[in-house]
Amino acid sequence: MKKNLVKTLTSGLLVTGLLAASLTGCGSSDKADSSADGSAVEAGESAAGFRTLDEIKESGTINIGVFSDKSPFGYVDENGEYAGYDVYLAEKIGEDLGVDINYVSTEAANRIEYLQTGKVDIILANFTVTEERAQEVDFALPYMNVALGVVSPDGAVIESLDDLGADDEVIVISGTTAETYLAKNYPDIKLQKYDAYAEAKTAFENGNGVAWANDNTEVIAFAIENEGYTVGIPSLGDQDTIAPAVTKGNETLLTWLNDELVSLGSENFFHADYEATLLDTYGADYEDELVVEPSK
């Protein structure tokens, strides 16, 4: 991968008792209590539809949503264990909070839903901060830089969206910033939408679609790991950041999480995270461009 390919990288849902009983991570008891409006809520869960910091500590377990198929950010390794850049952070959060971690495999399209329904306490799934998403969840401080990118086969490299023909289709993953950006700014481009990263990857490798648009960190990783592909558009749209997210209004957890991120940032934790999980993919030259050490 050429160096200049990566240089551009810097730039209350209320839960009813019946629903809460069907979700994981909403408390250790199956009994339901009554909220102020008479609706039932899971024991150990606040009436607002999320678990406060004290409730999480009392339960002894935190539910964290991560990807299971998106190496090197969140995936299940050959030993059946969760691993990757986001998981490295999750492990530290569990350790410092003094609780066990229940990993919940998530897809891009259900990250917000999993927070709003109480299925997870925190999302750590390569979650790009946008104004639209910030209306539905609360983002903590960012820990990574990101933009959009487009990868295509070596024999027909897409270097500009103007290179696309009227019948050409671009693969995207539902619920991602790539889907939102293209649908809003290039409504005439035909999109092939997939729910999971693995599905999109398989479809692209099988020749479905002339290109794949996603976070540039992800398409660059794909091109490095799979011979025969080039990231012809390494930066598309705005430069954004990746951050953890909690349920809207969960102030106690958000405050603790931000304090934790600032503390970790003062220790250069995320550079260590990069070196442990991303170095083999992106190399040392781009560490400072991708990593954000949170600060107040």
PDB file of N, CA and C in Angstrom, residues 118-166:
ATOM      1  N   GLY A 118     -31.702  -1.742  25.515  1.00  0.00           N
ATOM      2  CA  GLY A 118     -31.038  -2.243  26.705  1.00  0.00           C
ATOM      3  C   GLY A 118     -30.294  -3.547  26.515  1.00  0.00           C
ATOM      4  N   LYS A 119     -30.117  -3.974  25.273  1.00  0.00           N
ATOM      5  CA  LYS A 119     -29.406  -5.227  25.040  1.00  0.00           C
ATOM      6  C   LYS A 119     -27.925  -5.081  25.358  1.00  0.00           C
ATOM      7  N   VAL A 120     -27.390  -3.876  25.193  1.00  0.00           N
ATOM      8  CA  VAL A 120     -25.999  -3.601  25.556  1.00  0.00           C
ATOM      9  C   VAL A 120     -25.939  -2.312  26.369  1.00  0.00           C
ATOM     10  N   ASP A 121     -24.878  -2.191  27.151  1.00  0.00           N
ATOM     11  CA  ASP A 121     -24.634  -0.968  27.918  1.00  0.00           C
ATOM     12  C   ASP A 121     -23.767   0.013  27.135  1.00  0.00           C
ATOM     13  N   ILE A 122     -22.815  -0.542  26.397  1.00  0.00           N
ATOM     14  CA  ILE A 122     -21.881   0.262  25.605  1.00  0.00           C
ATOM     15  C   ILE A 122     -21.740  -0.371  24.229  1.00  0.00           C
ATOM     16  N   ILE A 123     -21.652   0.458  23.212  1.00  0.00           N
ATOM     17  CA  ILE A 123     -21.287  -0.022  21.877  1.00  0.00           C
ATOM     18  C   ILE A 123     -19.840   0.364  21.604  1.00  0.00           C
ATOM     19  N   LEU A 124     -19.027  -0.631  21.281  1.00  0.00           N
ATOM     20  CA  LEU A 124     -17.654  -0.432  20.829  1.00  0.00           C
ATOM     21  C   LEU A 124     -17.514  -1.197  19.512  1.00  0.00           C
ATOM     22  N   ALA A 125     -18.119  -0.671  18.467  1.00  0.00           N
ATOM     23  CA  ALA A 125     -18.155  -1.378  17.195  1.00  0.00           C
ATOM     24  C   ALA A 125     -17.847  -0.412  16.060  1.00  0.00           C
ATOM     25  N   ASN A 126     -16.604   0.156  16.120  1.00  0.00           N
ATOM     26  CA  ASN A 126     -16.151   1.007  15.024  1.00  0.00           C
ATOM     27  C   ASN A 126     -17.217   2.037  14.666  1.00  0.00           C
ATOM     28  N   PHE A 127     -17.749   2.706  15.689  1.00  0.00           N
ATOM     29  CA  PHE A 127     -18.942   3.549  15.568  1.00  0.00           C
ATOM     30  C   PHE A 127     -18.533   4.983  15.234  1.00  0.00           C
ATOM     31  N   THR A 128     -18.783   5.408  13.996  1.00  0.00           N
ATOM     32  CA  THR A 128     -18.444   6.761  13.573  1.00  0.00           C
ATOM     33  C   THR A 128     -19.429   7.765  14.164  1.00  0.00           C
ATOM     34  N   VAL A 129     -18.909   8.851  14.695  1.00  0.00           N
ATOM     35  CA  VAL A 129     -19.734   9.902  15.287  1.00  0.00           C
ATOM     36  C   VAL A 129     -20.353  10.749  14.178  1.00  0.00           C
ATOM     37  N   THR A 130     -21.679  10.861  14.186  1.00  0.00           N
ATOM     38  CA  THR A 130     -22.380  11.751  13.254  1.00  0.00           C
ATOM     39  C   THR A 130     -23.449  12.523  14.023  1.00  0.00           C
ATOM     40  N   GLU A 131     -23.872  13.654  13.469  1.00  0.00           N
ATOM     41  CA  GLU A 131     -24.909  14.461  14.116  1.00  0.00           C
ATOM     42  C   GLU A 131     -26.219  13.693  14.218  1.00  0.00           C
ATOM     43  N   GLU A 132     -26.541  12.914  13.191  1.00  0.00           N
ATOM     44  CA  GLU A 132     -27.790  12.156  13.187  1.00  0.00           C
ATOM     45  C   GLU A 132     -27.785  11.105  14.291  1.00  0.00           C
ATOM     46  N   ARG A 133     -26.692  10.382  14.422  1.00  0.00           N
ATOM     47  CA  ARG A 133     -26.607   9.352  15.455  1.00  0.00           C
ATOM     48  C   ARG A 133     -26.605   9.965  16.849  1.00  0.00           C
ATOM     49  N   ALA A 134     -26.013  11.137  16.981  1.00  0.00           N
ATOM     50  CA  ALA A 134     -25.945  11.798  18.284  1.00  0.00           C
ATOM     51  C   ALA A 134     -27.325  12.235  18.774  1.00  0.00           C
ATOM     52  N   GLN A 135     -28.328  12.224  17.895  1.00  0.00           N
ATOM     53  CA  GLN A 135     -29.692  12.493  18.318  1.00  0.00           C
ATOM     54  C   GLN A 135     -30.315  11.285  19.002  1.00  0.00           C
ATOM     55  N   GLU A 136     -29.740  10.099  18.783  1.00  0.00           N
ATOM     56  CA  GLU A 136     -30.317   8.857  19.283  1.00  0.00           C
ATOM     57  C   GLU A 136     -29.481   8.165  20.348  1.00  0.00           C
ATOM     58  N   VAL A 137     -28.189   8.449  20.402  1.00  0.00           N
ATOM     59  CA  VAL A 137     -27.313   7.858  21.422  1.00  0.00           C
ATOM     60  C   VAL A 137     -26.402   8.951  21.956  1.00  0.00           C
ATOM     61  N   ASP A 138     -25.740   8.668  23.059  1.00  0.00           N
ATOM     62  CA  ASP A 138     -24.746   9.596  23.596  1.00  0.00           C
ATOM     63  C   ASP A 138     -23.351   9.046  23.316  1.00  0.00           C
ATOM     64  N   PHE A 139     -22.556   9.817  22.576  1.00  0.00           N
ATOM     65  CA  PHE A 139     -21.191   9.420  22.278  1.00  0.00           C
ATOM     66  C   PHE A 139     -20.250   9.892  23.374  1.00  0.00           C
ATOM     67  N   ALA A 140     -19.299   9.039  23.710  1.00  0.00           N
ATOM     68  CA  ALA A 140     -18.209   9.423  24.593  1.00  0.00           C
ATOM     69  C   ALA A 140     -17.109  10.071  23.749  1.00  0.00           C
ATOM     70  N   LEU A 141     -15.971  10.330  24.350  1.00  0.00           N
ATOM     71  CA  LEU A 141     -14.859  10.955  23.642  1.00  0.00           C
ATOM     72  C   LEU A 141     -14.311  10.018  22.564  1.00  0.00           C
ATOM     73  N   PRO A 142     -13.835  10.560  21.448  1.00  0.00           N
ATOM     74  CA  PRO A 142     -13.335   9.712  20.354  1.00  0.00           C
ATOM     75  C   PRO A 142     -11.963   9.127  20.655  1.00  0.00           C
ATOM     76  N   TYR A 143     -11.662   8.001  19.980  1.00  0.00           N
ATOM     77  CA  TYR A 143     -10.370   7.353  20.155  1.00  0.00           C
ATOM     78  C   TYR A 143      -9.724   6.953  18.827  1.00  0.00           C
ATOM     79  N   MET A 144     -10.315   7.403  17.703  1.00  0.00           N
ATOM     80  CA  MET A 144      -9.732   7.067  16.405  1.00  0.00           C
ATOM     81  C   MET A 144     -10.245   8.017  15.334  1.00  0.00           C
ATOM     82  N   ASN A 145      -9.409   8.293  14.328  1.00  0.00           N
ATOM     83  CA  ASN A 145      -9.802   9.075  13.172  1.00  0.00           C
ATOM     84  C   ASN A 145     -10.244   8.154  12.041  1.00  0.00           C
ATOM     85  N   VAL A 146     -11.179   8.654  11.220  1.00  0.00           N
ATOM     86  CA  VAL A 146     -11.669   7.833  10.121  1.00  0.00           C
ATOM     87  C   VAL A 146     -12.300   8.717   9.046  1.00  0.00           C
ATOM     88  N   ALA A 147     -12.310   8.213   7.810  1.00  0.00           N
ATOM     89  CA  ALA A 147     -13.067   8.816   6.714  1.00  0.00           C
ATOM     90  C   ALA A 147     -13.685   7.661   5.936  1.00  0.00           C
ATOM     91  N   LEU A 148     -14.329   7.955   4.830  1.00  0.00           N
ATOM     92  CA  LEU A 148     -14.844   6.898   3.966  1.00  0.00           C
ATOM     93  C   LEU A 148     -13.829   6.597   2.876  1.00  0.00           C
ATOM     94  N   GLY A 149     -13.888   5.373   2.352  1.00  0.00           N
ATOM     95  CA  GLY A 149     -13.025   4.979   1.257  1.00  0.00           C
ATOM     96  C   GLY A 149     -13.745   4.022   0.332  1.00  0.00           C
ATOM     97  N   VAL A 150     -13.189   3.836  -0.863  1.00  0.00           N
ATOM     98  CA  VAL A 150     -13.787   2.943  -1.853  1.00  0.00           C
ATOM     99  C   VAL A 150     -12.704   2.027  -2.405  1.00  0.00           C
ATOM    100  N   VAL A 151     -12.934   0.720  -2.345  1.00  0.00           N
ATOM    101  CA  VAL A 151     -12.006  -0.277  -2.864  1.00  0.00           C
ATOM    102  C   VAL A 151     -12.626  -0.953  -4.072  1.00  0.00           C
ATOM    103  N   SER A 152     -11.801  -1.308  -5.046  1.00  0.00           N
ATOM    104  CA  SER A 152     -12.283  -1.944  -6.269  1.00  0.00           C
ATOM    105  C   SER A 152     -11.217  -2.898  -6.804  1.00  0.00           C
ATOM    106  N   PRO A 153     -11.578  -3.787  -7.719  1.00  0.00           N
ATOM    107  CA  PRO A 153     -10.598  -4.734  -8.269  1.00  0.00           C
ATOM    108  C   PRO A 153      -9.500  -4.023  -9.044  1.00  0.00           C
ATOM    109  N   ASP A 154      -8.300  -4.610  -9.037  1.00  0.00           N
ATOM    110  CA  ASP A 154      -7.155  -4.004  -9.725  1.00  0.00           C
ATOM    111  C   ASP A 154      -7.426  -3.768 -11.206  1.00  0.00           C
ATOM    112  N   GLY A 155      -8.211  -4.644 -11.817  1.00  0.00           N
ATOM    113  CA  GLY A 155      -8.445  -4.522 -13.250  1.00  0.00           C
ATOM    114  C   GLY A 155      -9.401  -3.420 -13.642  1.00  0.00           C
ATOM    115  N   ALA A 156     -10.099  -2.855 -12.676  1.00  0.00           N
ATOM    116  CA  ALA A 156     -11.062  -1.774 -12.968  1.00  0.00           C
ATOM    117  C   ALA A 156     -11.161  -0.868 -11.755  1.00  0.00           C
ATOM    118  N   VAL A 157     -10.066  -0.177 -11.459  1.00  0.00           N
ATOM    119  CA  VAL A 157      -9.990   0.646 -10.252  1.00  0.00           C
ATOM    120  C   VAL A 157     -10.896   1.877 -10.377  1.00  0.00           C
ATOM    121  N   ILE A 158     -11.739   2.071  -9.383  1.00  0.00           N
ATOM    122  CA  ILE A 158     -12.590   3.270  -9.316  1.00  0.00           C
ATOM    123  C   ILE A 158     -11.830   4.337  -8.540  1.00  0.00           C
ATOM    124  N   GLU A 159     -11.403   5.396  -9.247  1.00  0.00           N
ATOM    125  CA  GLU A 159     -10.651   6.476  -8.619  1.00  0.00           C
ATOM    126  C   GLU A 159     -11.508   7.701  -8.341  1.00  0.00           C
ATOM    127  N   SER A 160     -12.700   7.707  -8.903  1.00  0.00           N
ATOM    128  CA  SER A 160     -13.662   8.787  -8.683  1.00  0.00           C
ATOM    129  C   SER A 160     -15.048   8.206  -8.850  1.00  0.00           C
ATOM    130  N   LEU A 161     -16.005   8.727  -8.113  1.00  0.00           N
ATOM    131  CA  LEU A 161     -17.375   8.255  -8.276  1.00  0.00           C
ATOM    132  C   LEU A 161     -17.910   8.574  -9.670  1.00  0.00           C
ATOM    133  N   ASP A 162     -17.274   9.497 -10.347  1.00  0.00           N
ATOM    134  CA  ASP A 162     -17.656   9.809 -11.722  1.00  0.00           C
ATOM    135  C   ASP A 162     -17.299   8.666 -12.669  1.00  0.00           C
ATOM    136  N   ASP A 163     -16.429   7.750 -12.227  1.00  0.00           N
ATOM    137  CA  ASP A 163     -16.051   6.600 -13.049  1.00  0.00           C
ATOM    138  C   ASP A 163     -17.162   5.561 -13.126  1.00  0.00           C
ATOM    139  N   LEU A 164     -18.157   5.660 -12.250  1.00  0.00           N
ATOM    140  CA  LEU A 164     -19.229   4.668 -12.210  1.00  0.00           C
ATOM    141  C   LEU A 164     -20.198   4.850 -13.366  1.00  0.00           C
ATOM    142  N   GLY A 165     -20.574   3.715 -13.979  1.00  0.00           N
ATOM    143  CA  GLY A 165     -21.557   3.751 -15.043  1.00  0.00           C
ATOM    144  C   GLY A 165     -22.971   3.729 -14.485  1.00  0.00           C
ATOM    145  N   ALA A 166     -23.945   3.931 -15.360  1.00  0.00           N
ATOM    146  CA  ALA A 166     -25.341   4.019 -14.928  1.00  0.00           C
ATOM    147  C   ALA A 166     -25.832   2.724 -14.302  1.00  0.00           C
TER     148      ALA A 166
END
